Amino acid sequence: MTLIVYTIEMAYAHMRSMQEQAHRSRVRKAAVAARQEAAGERRTSTSRTKKG
């Protein structure tokens, strides 16, 4: 059995990676929203909206 040591440095690197991924996601969502707004497209319903 192999023992894997999870260091503070590894935890910090993982946390930073997750923060950067979340930031990229927020930036991408903002860019899509701005592009839709500029094109005059507004989302009127979602896939979660009940029909009927």
PDB file of N, CA, C and O in Angstrom:
ATOM      1  N   MET A   1       0.845  -1.184   0.000  1.00  0.00           N
ATOM      2  CA  MET A   1       0.000   0.000   0.000  1.00  0.00           C
ATOM      3  C   MET A   1       0.890   1.246   0.000  1.00  0.00           C
ATOM      4  O   MET A   1       1.836   1.332   0.770  1.00  0.00           O
ATOM      5  N   THR A   2       0.548   2.180  -0.857  1.00  0.00           N
ATOM      6  CA  THR A   2       1.333   3.405  -0.971  1.00  0.00           C
ATOM      7  C   THR A   2       0.718   4.498  -0.116  1.00  0.00           C
ATOM      8  O   THR A   2      -0.483   4.737  -0.186  1.00  0.00           O
ATOM      9  N   LEU A   3       1.525   5.133   0.688  1.00  0.00           N
ATOM     10  CA  LEU A   3       1.075   6.234   1.519  1.00  0.00           C
ATOM     11  C   LEU A   3       1.271   7.541   0.759  1.00  0.00           C
ATOM     12  O   LEU A   3       2.374   7.822   0.276  1.00  0.00           O
ATOM     13  N   ILE A   4       0.203   8.299   0.611  1.00  0.00           N
ATOM     14  CA  ILE A   4       0.287   9.590  -0.072  1.00  0.00           C
ATOM     15  C   ILE A   4       0.193  10.693   0.976  1.00  0.00           C
ATOM     16  O   ILE A   4      -0.743  10.726   1.764  1.00  0.00           O
ATOM     17  N   VAL A   5       1.172  11.572   0.975  1.00  0.00           N
ATOM     18  CA  VAL A   5       1.199  12.677   1.921  1.00  0.00           C
ATOM     19  C   VAL A   5       0.594  13.907   1.245  1.00  0.00           C
ATOM     20  O   VAL A   5       1.013  14.302   0.163  1.00  0.00           O
ATOM     21  N   TYR A   6      -0.431  14.447   1.858  1.00  0.00           N
ATOM     22  CA  TYR A   6      -1.110  15.635   1.339  1.00  0.00           C
ATOM     23  C   TYR A   6      -0.610  16.827   2.141  1.00  0.00           C
ATOM     24  O   TYR A   6      -0.965  17.002   3.301  1.00  0.00           O
ATOM     25  N   THR A   7       0.231  17.629   1.534  1.00  0.00           N
ATOM     26  CA  THR A   7       0.861  18.724   2.259  1.00  0.00           C
ATOM     27  C   THR A   7       0.020  19.992   2.201  1.00  0.00           C
ATOM     28  O   THR A   7      -0.901  20.121   1.390  1.00  0.00           O
ATOM     29  N   ILE A   8       0.360  20.930   3.040  1.00  0.00           N
ATOM     30  CA  ILE A   8      -0.294  22.240   3.042  1.00  0.00           C
ATOM     31  C   ILE A   8      -0.100  22.923   1.692  1.00  0.00           C
ATOM     32  O   ILE A   8      -1.011  23.551   1.163  1.00  0.00           O
ATOM     33  N   GLU A   9       1.089  22.757   1.117  1.00  0.00           N
ATOM     34  CA  GLU A   9       1.362  23.360  -0.190  1.00  0.00           C
ATOM     35  C   GLU A   9       0.436  22.790  -1.260  1.00  0.00           C
ATOM     36  O   GLU A   9      -0.056  23.514  -2.124  1.00  0.00           O
ATOM     37  N   MET A  10       0.199  21.486  -1.212  1.00  0.00           N
ATOM     38  CA  MET A  10      -0.693  20.849  -2.180  1.00  0.00           C
ATOM     39  C   MET A  10      -2.127  21.342  -1.993  1.00  0.00           C
ATOM     40  O   MET A  10      -2.835  21.605  -2.968  1.00  0.00           O
ATOM     41  N   ALA A  11      -2.547  21.477  -0.747  1.00  0.00           N
ATOM     42  CA  ALA A  11      -3.893  21.967  -0.466  1.00  0.00           C
ATOM     43  C   ALA A  11      -4.044  23.407  -0.957  1.00  0.00           C
ATOM     44  O   ALA A  11      -5.073  23.765  -1.552  1.00  0.00           O
ATOM     45  N   TYR A  12      -3.039  24.225  -0.733  1.00  0.00           N
ATOM     46  CA  TYR A  12      -3.077  25.617  -1.169  1.00  0.00           C
ATOM     47  C   TYR A  12      -3.125  25.709  -2.696  1.00  0.00           C
ATOM     48  O   TYR A  12      -3.888  26.483  -3.257  1.00  0.00           O
ATOM     49  N   ALA A  13      -2.324  24.891  -3.370  1.00  0.00           N
ATOM     50  CA  ALA A  13      -2.307  24.891  -4.833  1.00  0.00           C
ATOM     51  C   ALA A  13      -3.672  24.468  -5.376  1.00  0.00           C
ATOM     52  O   ALA A  13      -4.174  25.048  -6.344  1.00  0.00           O
ATOM     53  N   HIS A  14      -4.285  23.484  -4.744  1.00  0.00           N
ATOM     54  CA  HIS A  14      -5.611  23.031  -5.180  1.00  0.00           C
ATOM     55  C   HIS A  14      -6.648  24.134  -4.962  1.00  0.00           C
ATOM     56  O   HIS A  14      -7.492  24.382  -5.830  1.00  0.00           O
ATOM     57  N   MET A  15      -6.582  24.808  -3.825  1.00  0.00           N
ATOM     58  CA  MET A  15      -7.512  25.895  -3.529  1.00  0.00           C
ATOM     59  C   MET A  15      -7.364  27.020  -4.560  1.00  0.00           C
ATOM     60  O   MET A  15      -8.360  27.534  -5.077  1.00  0.00           O
ATOM     61  N   ARG A  16      -6.133  27.397  -4.878  1.00  0.00           N
ATOM     62  CA  ARG A  16      -5.898  28.453  -5.874  1.00  0.00           C
ATOM     63  C   ARG A  16      -6.428  28.038  -7.242  1.00  0.00           C
ATOM     64  O   ARG A  16      -7.019  28.836  -7.954  1.00  0.00           O
ATOM     65  N   SER A  17      -6.234  26.797  -7.590  1.00  0.00           N
ATOM     66  CA  SER A  17      -6.732  26.281  -8.868  1.00  0.00           C
ATOM     67  C   SER A  17      -8.255  26.392  -8.939  1.00  0.00           C
ATOM     68  O   SER A  17      -8.816  26.816  -9.956  1.00  0.00           O
ATOM     69  N   MET A  18      -8.922  26.031  -7.852  1.00  0.00           N
ATOM     70  CA  MET A  18     -10.382  26.117  -7.812  1.00  0.00           C
ATOM     71  C   MET A  18     -10.844  27.568  -7.871  1.00  0.00           C
ATOM     72  O   MET A  18     -11.841  27.884  -8.535  1.00  0.00           O
ATOM     73  N   GLN A  19     -10.134  28.475  -7.205  1.00  0.00           N
ATOM     74  CA  GLN A  19     -10.487  29.890  -7.247  1.00  0.00           C
ATOM     75  C   GLN A  19     -10.329  30.458  -8.655  1.00  0.00           C
ATOM     76  O   GLN A  19     -11.179  31.217  -9.123  1.00  0.00           O
ATOM     77  N   GLU A  20      -9.265  30.074  -9.328  1.00  0.00           N
ATOM     78  CA  GLU A  20      -9.038  30.552 -10.694  1.00  0.00           C
ATOM     79  C   GLU A  20     -10.110  30.011 -11.643  1.00  0.00           C
ATOM     80  O   GLU A  20     -10.587  30.726 -12.521  1.00  0.00           O
ATOM     81  N   GLN A  21     -10.484  28.761 -11.460  1.00  0.00           N
ATOM     82  CA  GLN A  21     -11.534  28.178 -12.295  1.00  0.00           C
ATOM     83  C   GLN A  21     -12.864  28.902 -12.069  1.00  0.00           C
ATOM     84  O   GLN A  21     -13.582  29.201 -13.026  1.00  0.00           O
ATOM     85  N   ALA A  22     -13.190  29.212 -10.833  1.00  0.00           N
ATOM     86  CA  ALA A  22     -14.422  29.941 -10.528  1.00  0.00           C
ATOM     87  C   ALA A  22     -14.386  31.341 -11.140  1.00  0.00           C
ATOM     88  O   ALA A  22     -15.393  31.814 -11.675  1.00  0.00           O
ATOM     89  N   HIS A  23     -13.238  31.990 -11.080  1.00  0.00           N
ATOM     90  CA  HIS A  23     -13.094  33.328 -11.667  1.00  0.00           C
ATOM     91  C   HIS A  23     -13.311  33.281 -13.184  1.00  0.00           C
ATOM     92  O   HIS A  23     -14.040  34.102 -13.736  1.00  0.00           O
ATOM     93  N   ARG A  24     -12.683  32.307 -13.833  1.00  0.00           N
ATOM     94  CA  ARG A  24     -12.865  32.168 -15.285  1.00  0.00           C
ATOM     95  C   ARG A  24     -14.329  31.926 -15.632  1.00  0.00           C
ATOM     96  O   ARG A  24     -14.845  32.459 -16.614  1.00  0.00           O
ATOM     97  N   SER A  25     -15.017  31.144 -14.808  1.00  0.00           N
ATOM     98  CA  SER A  25     -16.426  30.858 -15.044  1.00  0.00           C
ATOM     99  C   SER A  25     -17.261  32.132 -14.929  1.00  0.00           C
ATOM    100  O   SER A  25     -18.132  32.398 -15.763  1.00  0.00           O
ATOM    101  N   ARG A  26     -16.984  32.948 -13.899  1.00  0.00           N
ATOM    102  CA  ARG A  26     -17.726  34.202 -13.726  1.00  0.00           C
ATOM    103  C   ARG A  26     -17.470  35.153 -14.891  1.00  0.00           C
ATOM    104  O   ARG A  26     -18.388  35.797 -15.398  1.00  0.00           O
ATOM    105  N   VAL A  27     -16.220  35.234 -15.335  1.00  0.00           N
ATOM    106  CA  VAL A  27     -15.872  36.113 -16.457  1.00  0.00           C
ATOM    107  C   VAL A  27     -16.584  35.648 -17.723  1.00  0.00           C
ATOM    108  O   VAL A  27     -17.138  36.448 -18.468  1.00  0.00           O
ATOM    109  N   ARG A  28     -16.590  34.346 -17.958  1.00  0.00           N
ATOM    110  CA  ARG A  28     -17.234  33.804 -19.150  1.00  0.00           C
ATOM    111  C   ARG A  28     -18.740  34.068 -19.128  1.00  0.00           C
ATOM    112  O   ARG A  28     -19.324  34.479 -20.124  1.00  0.00           O
ATOM    113  N   LYS A  29     -19.382  33.884 -17.970  1.00  0.00           N
ATOM    114  CA  LYS A  29     -20.822  34.148 -17.860  1.00  0.00           C
ATOM    115  C   LYS A  29     -21.131  35.616 -18.110  1.00  0.00           C
ATOM    116  O   LYS A  29     -22.111  35.955 -18.773  1.00  0.00           O
ATOM    117  N   ALA A  30     -20.284  36.505 -17.586  1.00  0.00           N
ATOM    118  CA  ALA A  30     -20.496  37.937 -17.791  1.00  0.00           C
ATOM    119  C   ALA A  30     -20.340  38.294 -19.265  1.00  0.00           C
ATOM    120  O   ALA A  30     -21.105  39.107 -19.804  1.00  0.00           O
ATOM    121  N   ALA A  31     -19.375  37.691 -19.930  1.00  0.00           N
ATOM    122  CA  ALA A  31     -19.159  37.973 -21.351  1.00  0.00           C
ATOM    123  C   ALA A  31     -20.337  37.490 -22.188  1.00  0.00           C
ATOM    124  O   ALA A  31     -20.782  38.183 -23.109  1.00  0.00           O
ATOM    125  N   VAL A  32     -20.860  36.321 -21.879  1.00  0.00           N
ATOM    126  CA  VAL A  32     -22.017  35.788 -22.610  1.00  0.00           C
ATOM    127  C   VAL A  32     -23.226  36.685 -22.383  1.00  0.00           C
ATOM    128  O   VAL A  32     -23.950  37.016 -23.324  1.00  0.00           O
ATOM    129  N   ALA A  33     -23.454  37.106 -21.152  1.00  0.00           N
ATOM    130  CA  ALA A  33     -24.594  37.978 -20.849  1.00  0.00           C
ATOM    131  C   ALA A  33     -24.467  39.307 -21.596  1.00  0.00           C
ATOM    132  O   ALA A  33     -25.450  39.810 -22.141  1.00  0.00           O
ATOM    133  N   ALA A  34     -23.279  39.866 -21.634  1.00  0.00           N
ATOM    134  CA  ALA A  34     -23.072  41.133 -22.336  1.00  0.00           C
ATOM    135  C   ALA A  34     -23.299  40.969 -23.834  1.00  0.00           C
ATOM    136  O   ALA A  34     -23.903  41.830 -24.483  1.00  0.00           O
ATOM    137  N   ARG A  35     -22.838  39.849 -24.371  1.00  0.00           N
ATOM    138  CA  ARG A  35     -23.024  39.589 -25.794  1.00  0.00           C
ATOM    139  C   ARG A  35     -24.514  39.434 -26.130  1.00  0.00           C
ATOM    140  O   ARG A  35     -24.994  39.953 -27.118  1.00  0.00           O
ATOM    141  N   GLN A  36     -25.252  38.731 -25.268  1.00  0.00           N
ATOM    142  CA  GLN A  36     -26.689  38.549 -25.492  1.00  0.00           C
ATOM    143  C   GLN A  36     -27.425  39.881 -25.370  1.00  0.00           C
ATOM    144  O   GLN A  36     -28.337  40.167 -26.141  1.00  0.00           O
ATOM    145  N   GLU A  37     -27.026  40.680 -24.399  1.00  0.00           N
ATOM    146  CA  GLU A  37     -27.646  41.990 -24.207  1.00  0.00           C
ATOM    147  C   GLU A  37     -27.412  42.874 -25.433  1.00  0.00           C
ATOM    148  O   GLU A  37     -28.315  43.560 -25.913  1.00  0.00           O
ATOM    149  N   ALA A  38     -26.201  42.839 -25.951  1.00  0.00           N
ATOM    150  CA  ALA A  38     -25.865  43.646 -27.122  1.00  0.00           C
ATOM    151  C   ALA A  38     -26.643  43.189 -28.354  1.00  0.00           C
ATOM    152  O   ALA A  38     -27.006  43.991 -29.207  1.00  0.00           O
ATOM    153  N   ALA A  39     -26.932  41.900 -28.417  1.00  0.00           N
ATOM    154  CA  ALA A  39     -27.664  41.351 -29.561  1.00  0.00           C
ATOM    155  C   ALA A  39     -29.174  41.473 -29.366  1.00  0.00           C
ATOM    156  O   ALA A  39     -29.945  41.123 -30.252  1.00  0.00           O
ATOM    157  N   GLY A  40     -29.577  41.953 -28.198  1.00  0.00           N
ATOM    158  CA  GLY A  40     -31.002  42.108 -27.922  1.00  0.00           C
ATOM    159  C   GLY A  40     -31.687  40.809 -27.561  1.00  0.00           C
ATOM    160  O   GLY A  40     -32.910  40.696 -27.595  1.00  0.00           O
ATOM    161  N   GLU A  41     -30.905  39.809 -27.211  1.00  0.00           N
ATOM    162  CA  GLU A  41     -31.485  38.518 -26.841  1.00  0.00           C
ATOM    163  C   GLU A  41     -31.669  38.477 -25.333  1.00  0.00           C
ATOM    164  O   GLU A  41     -30.749  38.706 -24.587  1.00  0.00           O
ATOM    165  N   ARG A  42     -32.847  38.148 -24.936  1.00  0.00           N
ATOM    166  CA  ARG A  42     -33.114  37.968 -23.516  1.00  0.00           C
ATOM    167  C   ARG A  42     -33.681  36.587 -23.295  1.00  0.00           C
ATOM    168  O   ARG A  42     -34.549  36.138 -24.021  1.00  0.00           O
ATOM    169  N   ARG A  43     -33.195  35.941 -22.299  1.00  0.00           N
ATOM    170  CA  ARG A  43     -33.663  34.593 -21.992  1.00  0.00           C
ATOM    171  C   ARG A  43     -34.975  34.722 -21.224  1.00  0.00           C
ATOM    172  O   ARG A  43     -35.033  35.337 -20.171  1.00  0.00           O
ATOM    173  N   THR A  44     -36.028  34.114 -21.756  1.00  0.00           N
ATOM    174  CA  THR A  44     -37.332  34.274 -21.129  1.00  0.00           C
ATOM    175  C   THR A  44     -37.727  33.067 -20.297  1.00  0.00           C
ATOM    176  O   THR A  44     -38.637  33.140 -19.491  1.00  0.00           O
ATOM    177  N   SER A  45     -37.084  31.943 -20.510  1.00  0.00           N
ATOM    178  CA  SER A  45     -37.410  30.768 -19.708  1.00  0.00           C
ATOM    179  C   SER A  45     -36.155  29.939 -19.529  1.00  0.00           C
ATOM    180  O   SER A  45     -35.168  30.108 -20.228  1.00  0.00           O
ATOM    181  N   THR A  46     -36.228  29.013 -18.595  1.00  0.00           N
ATOM    182  CA  THR A  46     -35.102  28.123 -18.361  1.00  0.00           C
ATOM    183  C   THR A  46     -35.581  26.695 -18.484  1.00  0.00           C
ATOM    184  O   THR A  46     -36.785  26.414 -18.536  1.00  0.00           O
ATOM    185  N   SER A  47     -34.653  25.793 -18.483  1.00  0.00           N
ATOM    186  CA  SER A  47     -35.025  24.382 -18.583  1.00  0.00           C
ATOM    187  C   SER A  47     -35.721  23.920 -17.307  1.00  0.00           C
ATOM    188  O   SER A  47     -36.375  22.890 -17.290  1.00  0.00           O
ATOM    189  N   ARG A  48     -35.590  24.693 -16.236  1.00  0.00           N
ATOM    190  CA  ARG A  48     -36.224  24.328 -14.965  1.00  0.00           C
ATOM    191  C   ARG A  48     -37.662  24.829 -14.867  1.00  0.00           C
ATOM    192  O   ARG A  48     -38.385  24.476 -13.949  1.00  0.00           O
ATOM    193  N   THR A  49     -38.079  25.664 -15.818  1.00  0.00           N
ATOM    194  CA  THR A  49     -39.419  26.234 -15.776  1.00  0.00           C
ATOM    195  C   THR A  49     -40.439  25.144 -16.070  1.00  0.00           C
ATOM    196  O   THR A  49     -40.319  24.406 -17.031  1.00  0.00           O
ATOM    197  N   LYS A  50     -41.450  25.070 -15.216  1.00  0.00           N
ATOM    198  CA  LYS A  50     -42.515  24.094 -15.444  1.00  0.00           C
ATOM    199  C   LYS A  50     -43.398  24.559 -16.586  1.00  0.00           C
ATOM    200  O   LYS A  50     -43.711  25.724 -16.715  1.00  0.00           O
ATOM    201  N   LYS A  51     -43.776  23.630 -17.398  1.00  0.00           N
ATOM    202  CA  LYS A  51     -44.668  23.947 -18.512  1.00  0.00           C
ATOM    203  C   LYS A  51     -46.045  23.373 -18.211  1.00  0.00           C
ATOM    204  O   LYS A  51     -46.166  22.248 -17.798  1.00  0.00           O
ATOM    205  N   GLY A  52     -47.038  24.199 -18.474  1.00  0.00           N
ATOM    206  CA  GLY A  52     -48.322  23.610 -18.415  1.00  0.00           C
ATOM    207  C   GLY A  52     -49.311  23.998 -17.490  1.00  0.00           C
ATOM    208  O   GLY A  52     -50.329  23.629 -17.271  1.00  0.00           O
TER     209      GLY A  52
END
